[in-house]
Amino acid sequence: MREYEAIIIGGGPAGLAAAVEIHNEGVTDILILERDIQLGGILQQCIHNGFGLHEFKEELTGPEYAQRFIDKVNELKISYKVNTMVLDITKEKEVHMINSEDGYQVIKGKAIVLAMGCRERTSGSISLPGTRPAGVITAGTAQYYLNMKGYLVGKKVFILGSGDIGLIMARRMTLEGAEVLGVAEILPYSGGLTRNIVQCLQDFDIPLYLSHTVAEVKGRGRIEGLTLMEVDEDRRPILGTKQEFEVDALLLSVGLIPDNELSEKADIELHRRTNGPVVNEKMETSVEGIFACGNVLHVHDLVDFVSAESRRAGRGVVRYLHGERAKTEGINTVNGQGVSYVVPQMLHMDQVEGKFAEVFLRTTSVFRDARLVVKLNGQEIKSFRKPHLAPAEMEHLKIDKSLIDTQKGELSVEVTAKEVQ
Ligand SMILES: Cc1cc2nc3c(=O)[nH]c(=O)nc-3n(C[C@H](O)[C@H](O)[C@H](O)COP(=O)(O)OP(=O)(O)OC[C@H]3O[C@@H](n4cnc5c(N)ncnc54)[C@H](O)[C@@H]3O)c2cc1C
């Protein structure tokens, strides 16, 4: 069985950045496996700009951003196989893959990086009421049809869910001549970035219906209309608030789920809030030598943060291959009040790089005039002032390592706020 130093599953921005970093750190026997016809991941269909402001201090489109990393992979002569589906991985780090050239093969990695990205929630996962006509599709699928295949999926469109992909598609469909009648969000606040609300809805006079949901989908062969209703605090439709819309497409932007079927097969521990693997400071999962980064780990808003996290995973792989192991028990990171999750979930302080321990988190609600308070074994060690916190915007905290003067216990992050929406 052919054994590689490192096998990367997924050739999106996470897999590419991890591969380049592993190579830059001196390990060159790497193989990237990608099921699509090309490298670049989901960014290949994101033709709008706004990518790369942190990473390159430039505003790039998705394909341009991806190409920077693909060029690097080619320049470094890192091996990759496209059109190659990984079907299974084991705890022993065997990778089962299939493609039309090599057929079914089993290869082994001394280390593995999981970088399979995420997928969209569908109508089935939100139990959409009404009939099941054609024309009800996820916003990402509509984006794929429009940007990759040149099909406009509808001319009178409504969008359910205010996630970023839905907001971006509201603008994109408008620019292509469709009429976008509105975006409905069941929560009292948007699920997307503020910049996307402004640039994709407000600039095009597209109404955003907060605390509203689609109460009925109508149509037999093709969707013909829908009923929109306002919801109460318990997200139940309020009688007397019905509004009818004639539409020929309903796009769903109701959340993303990390793609972790392979992780489960390898018996990797998953986190119940992120739906991704539980990882330590090096992005190493509960199975030694298997690392995870990007949207398979937790859903990111900005690809720039995916690249930075994946480089950390890449350095973790090289340190693992060089035999570096944690000598301390480790500190569990936990979500306190108002925080839905913290990544990484474990910090071995002897392994944390640089001057700061870095954690990423999301809040459970919208808070104004708030503080994020970091506690070590119950004692406050640091707090960060945050005028505005929202679940749609991932927070990144850098905590000076000198403040964490223990090797075990619990580091929690919680919100204290004057106002909660
Ligand atoms: C529809 C959609 C639109 C998005 N739009 C934006 C946006 O506008 N701006 C933004 O910043 N972020 C956007 N995102 C988030 C975006 O996914 C991340 O910013 C970034 O692309 C994540 O990188 P990744 O490498 O983790 O995942 P991906 O880019 O999804 O890459 C994962 C790769 O793994 C491959 N793969 C998965 N399973 C297997 C397998 N079993 N075998 C082989 N290969 C496999 C996939 O084919 C894919 O190429 C969007 C996400 C989605 C789903």
Coordinates of C-alpha atoms and ligand atoms in Angstrom, one line a residue:
M1 CA 0.0 0.0 0.0
R2 CA 1.4 3.4 -1.0
E3 CA 2.0 5.5 2.1
Y4 CA 2.2 9.3 2.0
E5 CA 3.5 11.6 4.7
A6 CA 0.3 13.6 4.4
I7 CA -3.0 13.1 2.6
I8 CA -5.4 16.0 2.3
I9 CA -9.1 15.3 1.7
G10 CA -10.7 18.2 -0.2
G11 CA -9.0 20.6 -2.5
G12 CA -10.9 23.8 -1.5
P13 CA -9.3 26.8 0.2
A14 CA -8.7 24.8 3.4
G15 CA -7.1 21.8 1.8
L16 CA -4.9 24.0 -0.5
A17 CA -3.7 26.3 2.3
A18 CA -2.9 23.2 4.5
A19 CA -1.0 21.5 1.7
V20 CA 1.1 24.6 0.9
E21 CA 2.0 25.2 4.6
I22 CA 3.0 21.5 5.0
H23 CA 5.3 21.9 2.0
N24 CA 6.7 25.2 3.2
E25 CA 7.6 23.5 6.5
G26 CA 9.7 20.9 4.7
V27 CA 7.4 17.9 4.2
T28 CA 6.9 17.4 0.4
D29 CA 5.3 13.9 0.1
I30 CA 1.7 15.2 0.0
L31 CA -1.4 14.1 -1.9
I32 CA -4.5 16.2 -2.3
L33 CA -7.7 14.3 -3.2
E34 CA -10.6 16.3 -4.7
R35 CA -13.9 14.9 -5.9
D36 CA -14.7 17.8 -8.2
I37 CA -13.3 18.3 -11.7
Q38 CA -11.0 21.1 -10.5
L39 CA -9.3 22.4 -7.3
G40 CA -10.7 25.5 -5.5
G41 CA -13.8 24.2 -3.7
I42 CA -17.0 26.2 -3.4
L43 CA -15.1 29.5 -4.2
Q44 CA -15.1 28.6 -7.9
Q45 CA -18.9 29.4 -8.0
C46 CA -18.6 32.6 -5.9
I47 CA -17.8 35.0 -8.7
H48 CA -18.6 38.1 -6.6
N49 CA -15.8 40.1 -5.0
G50 CA -15.0 40.7 -1.3
F51 CA -12.5 37.8 -0.8
G52 CA -8.9 38.2 0.3
L53 CA -9.1 41.5 2.2
H54 CA -7.3 40.0 5.2
E55 CA -5.1 37.5 3.4
F56 CA -3.9 39.6 0.4
K57 CA -5.1 43.1 1.4
E58 CA -6.9 43.1 -1.9
E59 CA -10.5 42.6 -3.0
L60 CA -10.7 39.4 -5.1
T61 CA -13.5 37.2 -6.5
G62 CA -13.8 33.7 -5.2
P63 CA -12.1 32.1 -8.3
E64 CA -9.3 34.6 -8.1
Y65 CA -8.7 33.9 -4.4
A66 CA -8.7 30.1 -5.1
Q67 CA -6.3 30.6 -8.0
R68 CA -3.7 32.2 -5.9
F69 CA -3.5 28.9 -3.9
I70 CA -3.8 26.7 -6.9
D71 CA -0.9 28.5 -8.5
K72 CA 1.2 27.9 -5.4
V73 CA 0.3 24.2 -5.4
N74 CA 1.4 23.9 -9.0
E75 CA 4.6 26.0 -8.4
L76 CA 5.5 23.7 -5.5
K77 CA 4.6 20.6 -7.5
I78 CA 2.3 19.3 -4.8
S79 CA 0.5 16.2 -6.2
Y80 CA -3.2 16.1 -6.5
K81 CA -6.0 14.0 -8.0
V82 CA -9.2 15.6 -9.1
N83 CA -12.4 13.6 -10.0
T84 CA -11.4 11.5 -7.0
M85 CA -13.9 10.7 -4.3
V86 CA -12.8 9.6 -0.9
L87 CA -15.3 7.0 0.3
D88 CA -13.9 6.0 3.6
I89 CA -11.1 6.6 6.1
T90 CA -10.1 4.5 9.1
K91 CA -8.5 5.3 12.5
E92 CA -5.4 3.6 11.1
K93 CA -5.3 6.5 8.5
E94 CA -6.1 4.3 5.5
V95 CA -8.0 6.3 2.8
H96 CA -10.4 4.5 0.4
M97 CA -10.7 6.4 -2.8
I98 CA -12.1 5.9 -6.3
N99 CA -11.7 7.6 -9.7
S100 CA -12.0 6.5 -13.3
E101 CA -8.2 6.3 -13.9
D102 CA -7.0 4.4 -10.9
G103 CA -10.3 2.6 -10.0
Y104 CA -10.8 1.8 -6.3
Q105 CA -7.6 2.2 -4.3
V106 CA -6.6 2.2 -0.6
I107 CA -3.7 4.4 0.3
K108 CA -2.3 5.4 3.7
G109 CA -1.2 8.7 5.2
K110 CA 1.1 9.1 8.2
A111 CA -1.1 12.2 8.8
I112 CA -4.4 13.2 7.3
V113 CA -6.1 16.6 6.9
L114 CA -9.9 16.6 6.7
A115 CA -10.9 19.6 4.5
M116 CA -14.2 18.5 3.0
G117 CA -16.1 21.7 3.6
C118 CA -19.8 21.9 4.3
R119 CA -23.2 21.5 2.6
E120 CA -26.4 23.4 2.7
R121 CA -29.5 22.5 4.7
T122 CA -32.4 21.7 2.4
S123 CA -36.2 21.9 2.4
G124 CA -36.3 18.5 4.1
S125 CA -34.2 19.6 7.0
I126 CA -36.6 22.6 7.8
S127 CA -39.9 20.7 7.1
L128 CA -41.1 23.3 4.7
P129 CA -45.0 23.3 4.7
G130 CA -47.0 22.9 1.5
T131 CA -46.5 21.0 -1.8
R132 CA -43.3 19.8 -3.2
P133 CA -43.0 21.5 -6.6
A134 CA -39.9 22.1 -8.7
G135 CA -38.3 25.5 -8.2
V136 CA -37.6 25.2 -4.5
I137 CA -33.8 24.9 -4.3
T138 CA -30.9 25.9 -2.1
A139 CA -29.3 29.3 -2.7
G140 CA -25.9 27.6 -3.4
T141 CA -27.4 25.3 -6.0
A142 CA -29.0 28.4 -7.7
Q143 CA -25.6 30.0 -7.5
Y144 CA -24.0 27.0 -9.2
Y145 CA -26.6 26.9 -12.0
L146 CA -26.2 30.6 -12.6
N147 CA -22.5 31.1 -12.3
M148 CA -21.2 27.8 -13.6
K149 CA -23.9 26.7 -16.0
G150 CA -25.5 29.9 -17.1
Y151 CA -29.1 29.1 -16.1
L152 CA -31.3 31.5 -14.2
V153 CA -33.5 29.4 -12.0
G154 CA -36.4 31.8 -11.8
K155 CA -37.7 35.2 -12.7
K156 CA -39.9 36.0 -9.7
V157 CA -38.0 34.9 -6.7
F158 CA -38.4 34.7 -3.0
I159 CA -35.6 33.8 -0.5
L160 CA -36.1 32.0 2.7
G161 CA -33.4 32.5 5.3
S162 CA -31.0 35.4 5.5
G163 CA -27.7 33.5 5.4
D164 CA -24.9 35.1 3.3
I165 CA -25.4 32.9 0.3
G166 CA -29.1 33.9 0.1
L167 CA -28.2 37.6 0.4
I168 CA -25.6 37.3 -2.3
M169 CA -28.0 35.5 -4.5
A170 CA -30.6 38.2 -4.0
R171 CA -28.2 40.7 -5.6
R172 CA -27.0 38.3 -8.2
M173 CA -30.5 37.3 -9.4
T174 CA -31.5 41.0 -9.5
L175 CA -28.4 41.9 -11.6
E176 CA -29.4 39.1 -14.0
G177 CA -32.9 40.5 -14.5
A178 CA -34.9 38.5 -12.0
E179 CA -37.3 40.2 -9.6
V180 CA -36.5 39.3 -6.0
L181 CA -39.6 39.9 -4.0
G182 CA -38.1 39.6 -0.6
V183 CA -36.0 37.7 1.9
A184 CA -37.7 36.1 5.0
E185 CA -35.9 35.4 8.2
I186 CA -37.6 33.5 11.1
L187 CA -35.3 35.1 13.7
P188 CA -35.6 38.8 14.7
Y189 CA -32.1 39.4 13.3
S190 CA -30.3 38.5 10.1
G191 CA -28.2 35.3 9.7
G192 CA -25.8 37.1 7.3
L193 CA -23.0 39.7 7.6
T194 CA -24.1 43.3 8.0
R195 CA -22.1 44.2 4.9
N196 CA -24.1 41.8 2.8
I197 CA -27.5 43.2 4.2
V198 CA -26.4 46.6 3.0
Q199 CA -24.7 45.8 -0.3
C200 CA -27.1 43.0 -1.4
L201 CA -30.5 44.0 -0.1
Q202 CA -30.6 47.7 0.9
D203 CA -28.7 48.9 -2.2
F204 CA -31.3 47.1 -4.4
D205 CA -34.4 47.9 -2.4
I206 CA -35.1 44.2 -1.6
P207 CA -37.2 43.9 1.5
L208 CA -36.0 41.9 4.5
Y209 CA -38.8 40.4 6.5
L210 CA -37.4 39.6 10.0
S211 CA -39.5 37.3 12.3
H212 CA -41.3 35.9 9.2
T213 CA -41.4 32.5 7.6
V214 CA -42.9 30.7 4.6
A215 CA -46.1 29.1 6.0
E216 CA -47.1 27.4 2.7
V217 CA -45.5 26.6 -0.6
K218 CA -48.0 26.4 -3.5
G219 CA -47.9 24.8 -6.9
R220 CA -48.0 21.3 -8.5
G221 CA -45.4 20.8 -11.2
R222 CA -43.7 24.1 -10.5
I223 CA -43.9 26.5 -7.6
E224 CA -46.6 29.1 -8.3
G225 CA -46.7 31.0 -5.0
L226 CA -46.1 31.1 -1.3
T227 CA -47.7 32.4 1.9
L228 CA -45.5 34.5 4.2
M229 CA -46.5 34.9 7.8
E230 CA -45.0 36.8 10.8
V231 CA -44.0 34.6 13.7
D232 CA -44.1 35.2 17.5
E233 CA -41.3 34.8 20.0
D234 CA -41.7 31.0 19.9
R235 CA -41.4 31.1 16.1
R236 CA -45.1 30.2 15.6
P237 CA -47.0 31.9 12.8
I238 CA -49.3 34.8 14.0
L239 CA -52.9 34.6 12.7
G240 CA -53.9 37.5 10.5
T241 CA -50.4 38.2 9.2
K242 CA -50.7 36.3 5.9
Q243 CA -49.1 37.8 2.8
E244 CA -49.3 36.1 -0.6
F245 CA -46.6 36.2 -3.2
E246 CA -46.6 34.9 -6.8
V247 CA -43.2 33.3 -7.5
D248 CA -41.5 30.8 -9.8
A249 CA -38.6 30.0 -7.5
L250 CA -37.9 29.8 -3.8
L251 CA -34.3 29.8 -2.7
L252 CA -33.3 28.4 0.7
S253 CA -30.5 29.9 2.7
V254 CA -31.2 28.2 6.0
G255 CA -27.8 27.1 7.2
L256 CA -24.7 25.1 6.4
I257 CA -23.7 21.7 7.9
P258 CA -20.0 20.6 8.1
D259 CA -19.6 17.5 5.9
N260 CA -18.5 14.9 8.4
E261 CA -19.6 11.5 7.2
L262 CA -15.9 10.5 6.7
S263 CA -14.9 11.9 10.1
E264 CA -17.6 9.7 11.7
K265 CA -16.3 6.6 9.9
A266 CA -12.9 7.2 11.4
D267 CA -14.5 7.4 14.9
I268 CA -13.5 11.0 15.3
E269 CA -15.3 12.8 18.2
L270 CA -17.7 15.5 16.8
H271 CA -18.9 18.6 18.7
R272 CA -22.7 18.8 19.1
R273 CA -22.8 22.6 18.4
T274 CA -20.3 22.9 15.6
N275 CA -21.1 19.5 14.0
G276 CA -17.4 19.4 13.2
P277 CA -14.6 17.5 14.9
V278 CA -13.4 18.4 18.4
V279 CA -9.8 19.7 17.9
N280 CA -6.9 21.0 19.9
E281 CA -4.6 24.0 19.4
K282 CA -3.0 22.3 16.3
M283 CA -6.3 21.5 14.8
E284 CA -5.7 17.8 15.6
T285 CA -8.9 15.7 16.1
S286 CA -9.5 13.1 18.8
V287 CA -7.7 10.6 16.5
E288 CA -4.0 11.2 16.7
G289 CA -2.5 12.3 13.3
I290 CA -5.9 13.3 11.8
F291 CA -6.4 17.1 11.5
A292 CA -9.3 19.2 10.4
C293 CA -9.7 22.7 9.1
G294 CA -12.1 25.0 7.2
N295 CA -15.8 24.5 7.0
V296 CA -15.6 20.8 7.8
L297 CA -14.5 22.0 11.3
H298 CA -16.9 24.9 11.8
V299 CA -18.7 27.1 9.3
H300 CA -16.7 30.2 8.5
D301 CA -18.1 33.6 7.2
L302 CA -14.8 34.6 5.6
V303 CA -12.5 32.4 3.6
D304 CA -9.5 34.4 4.8
F305 CA -10.0 32.9 8.2
V306 CA -10.2 29.5 6.6
S307 CA -6.8 30.0 5.1
A308 CA -5.2 31.1 8.4
E309 CA -6.7 28.2 10.3
S310 CA -5.6 25.7 7.7
R311 CA -2.0 26.9 7.8
R312 CA -2.1 26.2 11.5
A313 CA -3.4 22.7 10.8
G314 CA -0.6 22.3 8.2
R315 CA 2.1 23.3 10.8
G316 CA 0.4 20.9 13.3
V317 CA 0.8 18.1 10.7
V318 CA 4.5 18.8 10.4
R319 CA 5.1 19.0 14.1
Y320 CA 3.2 15.7 14.5
L321 CA 5.3 14.0 11.8
H322 CA 8.4 15.3 13.6
G323 CA 7.2 13.4 16.7
E324 CA 6.2 16.5 18.8
R325 CA 3.5 15.6 21.3
A326 CA 1.8 17.5 24.1
K327 CA 3.3 17.0 27.5
T328 CA 0.5 18.6 29.4
E329 CA -3.1 17.4 30.2
G330 CA -4.6 20.4 28.4
I331 CA -7.3 23.0 29.1
N332 CA -10.8 22.5 27.9
T333 CA -12.4 25.6 26.3
V334 CA -16.1 25.9 27.0
N335 CA -18.9 28.1 25.9
G336 CA -20.3 30.2 28.8
Q337 CA -23.5 32.3 28.8
G338 CA -24.3 33.8 25.4
V339 CA -21.7 31.8 23.5
S340 CA -22.7 28.9 21.3
Y341 CA -19.3 27.4 20.8
V342 CA -15.5 27.9 21.1
V343 CA -12.9 26.4 18.7
P344 CA -10.4 24.8 19.4
Q345 CA -12.0 22.9 22.2
M346 CA -8.7 21.9 23.9
L347 CA -5.5 23.9 24.5
H348 CA -2.2 22.3 25.4
M349 CA -0.3 25.4 26.5
D350 CA 3.1 23.8 25.8
Q351 CA 2.0 23.4 22.2
V352 CA 0.4 26.8 21.6
E353 CA 2.5 28.7 19.0
G354 CA 3.6 32.3 19.5
K355 CA 2.6 34.8 22.2
F356 CA -1.2 34.3 22.2
A357 CA -3.7 31.5 22.6
E358 CA -6.3 32.1 19.8
V359 CA -9.9 31.0 19.9
F360 CA -12.9 31.4 17.6
L361 CA -16.5 31.6 18.7
R362 CA -20.0 32.5 17.8
T363 CA -22.6 34.0 20.1
T364 CA -26.2 32.7 20.6
S365 CA -27.9 36.0 19.9
V366 CA -27.4 39.7 19.0
F367 CA -25.9 41.7 21.8
R368 CA -25.1 45.4 22.0
D369 CA -22.6 47.2 24.2
A370 CA -21.2 43.9 25.3
R371 CA -18.1 42.3 26.7
L372 CA -16.6 38.9 26.0
V373 CA -15.3 37.7 29.3
V374 CA -12.6 35.0 29.4
K375 CA -12.4 33.0 32.7
L376 CA -9.8 30.5 33.7
N377 CA -11.1 27.9 36.2
G378 CA -13.8 30.4 37.1
Q379 CA -11.5 33.5 37.5
E380 CA -11.7 36.4 35.0
I381 CA -8.4 36.8 33.2
K382 CA -9.3 39.0 30.3
S383 CA -12.3 40.8 28.8
F384 CA -12.9 42.3 25.3
R385 CA -15.2 45.2 24.6
K386 CA -17.7 44.5 21.8
P387 CA -20.1 47.2 20.8
H388 CA -22.0 44.6 18.6
L389 CA -22.1 40.8 18.7
A390 CA -24.1 38.6 16.3
P391 CA -24.3 34.9 15.6
A392 CA -23.6 35.6 11.9
E393 CA -20.2 37.2 12.7
M394 CA -17.5 34.9 14.0
E395 CA -15.4 36.4 16.8
H396 CA -11.6 35.8 17.1
L397 CA -9.9 36.3 20.5
K398 CA -6.2 36.5 21.1
I399 CA -5.4 35.8 24.8
D400 CA -1.9 36.5 26.0
K401 CA -0.3 33.2 27.0
S402 CA 1.1 34.7 30.1
L403 CA -2.4 35.1 31.5
I404 CA -3.0 31.3 31.3
D405 CA -0.7 30.2 34.1
T406 CA -1.9 26.6 34.4
Q407 CA -1.8 23.5 32.3
K408 CA -5.2 22.0 33.0
G409 CA -8.8 22.9 33.8
E410 CA -11.3 25.0 32.0
L411 CA -11.1 28.2 29.9
S412 CA -14.6 29.7 29.4
V413 CA -15.8 32.6 27.3
E414 CA -19.1 34.3 28.2
V415 CA -21.1 37.4 27.1
T416 CA -22.1 40.2 29.5
A417 CA -24.2 42.8 27.8
K418 CA -26.5 45.7 28.5
E419 CA -28.9 44.9 25.6
V420 CA -30.0 41.7 24.0
Q421 CA -32.0 41.6 20.9
Ligands
LIG1 C1 -22.8 27.5 -1.6 C2 -21.8 28.2 -0.8 C3 -21.5 29.6 -1.1 C4 -20.5 30.3 -0.3 N1 -20.3 31.6 -0.6 C5 -19.3 32.2 0.2 C6 -18.9 33.5 -0.1 O1 -19.5 34.2 -0.9 N2 -17.9 34.1 0.6 C7 -17.2 33.4 1.6 O2 -16.3 34.0 2.2 N3 -17.6 32.2 1.9 C8 -18.6 31.5 1.2 N4 -18.9 30.3 1.5 C9 -18.2 29.6 2.5 C10 -17.0 29.0 1.9 O3 -17.3 27.6 1.7 C11 -15.8 29.1 2.7 O4 -15.4 30.4 2.8 C12 -14.6 28.3 2.1 O5 -14.8 28.0 0.7 C13 -14.4 27.0 2.9 O6 -13.3 26.3 2.4 P1 -13.2 24.8 2.6 O7 -12.0 24.4 1.8 O8 -13.4 24.5 4.0 O9 -14.5 24.2 1.9 P2 -14.9 24.1 0.3 O10 -14.6 25.3 -0.4 O11 -16.4 23.6 0.4 O12 -14.0 22.9 -0.2 C14 -14.2 21.5 0.2 C15 -13.8 20.6 -0.9 O13 -13.8 19.3 -0.5 C16 -14.2 18.5 -1.5 N5 -14.7 17.2 -0.9 C17 -15.7 17.0 0.0 N6 -15.9 15.7 0.2 C18 -15.0 15.1 -0.5 C19 -14.7 13.7 -0.6 N7 -15.4 12.7 0.1 N8 -13.7 13.3 -1.5 C20 -13.0 14.2 -2.2 N9 -13.2 15.5 -2.1 C21 -14.2 16.0 -1.2 C22 -15.3 19.3 -2.2 O14 -15.6 18.9 -3.5 C23 -14.7 20.7 -2.1 O15 -14.0 21.0 -3.2 C24 -19.9 29.6 0.7 C25 -20.2 28.2 1.0 C26 -21.2 27.6 0.3 C27 -21.5 26.1 0.6

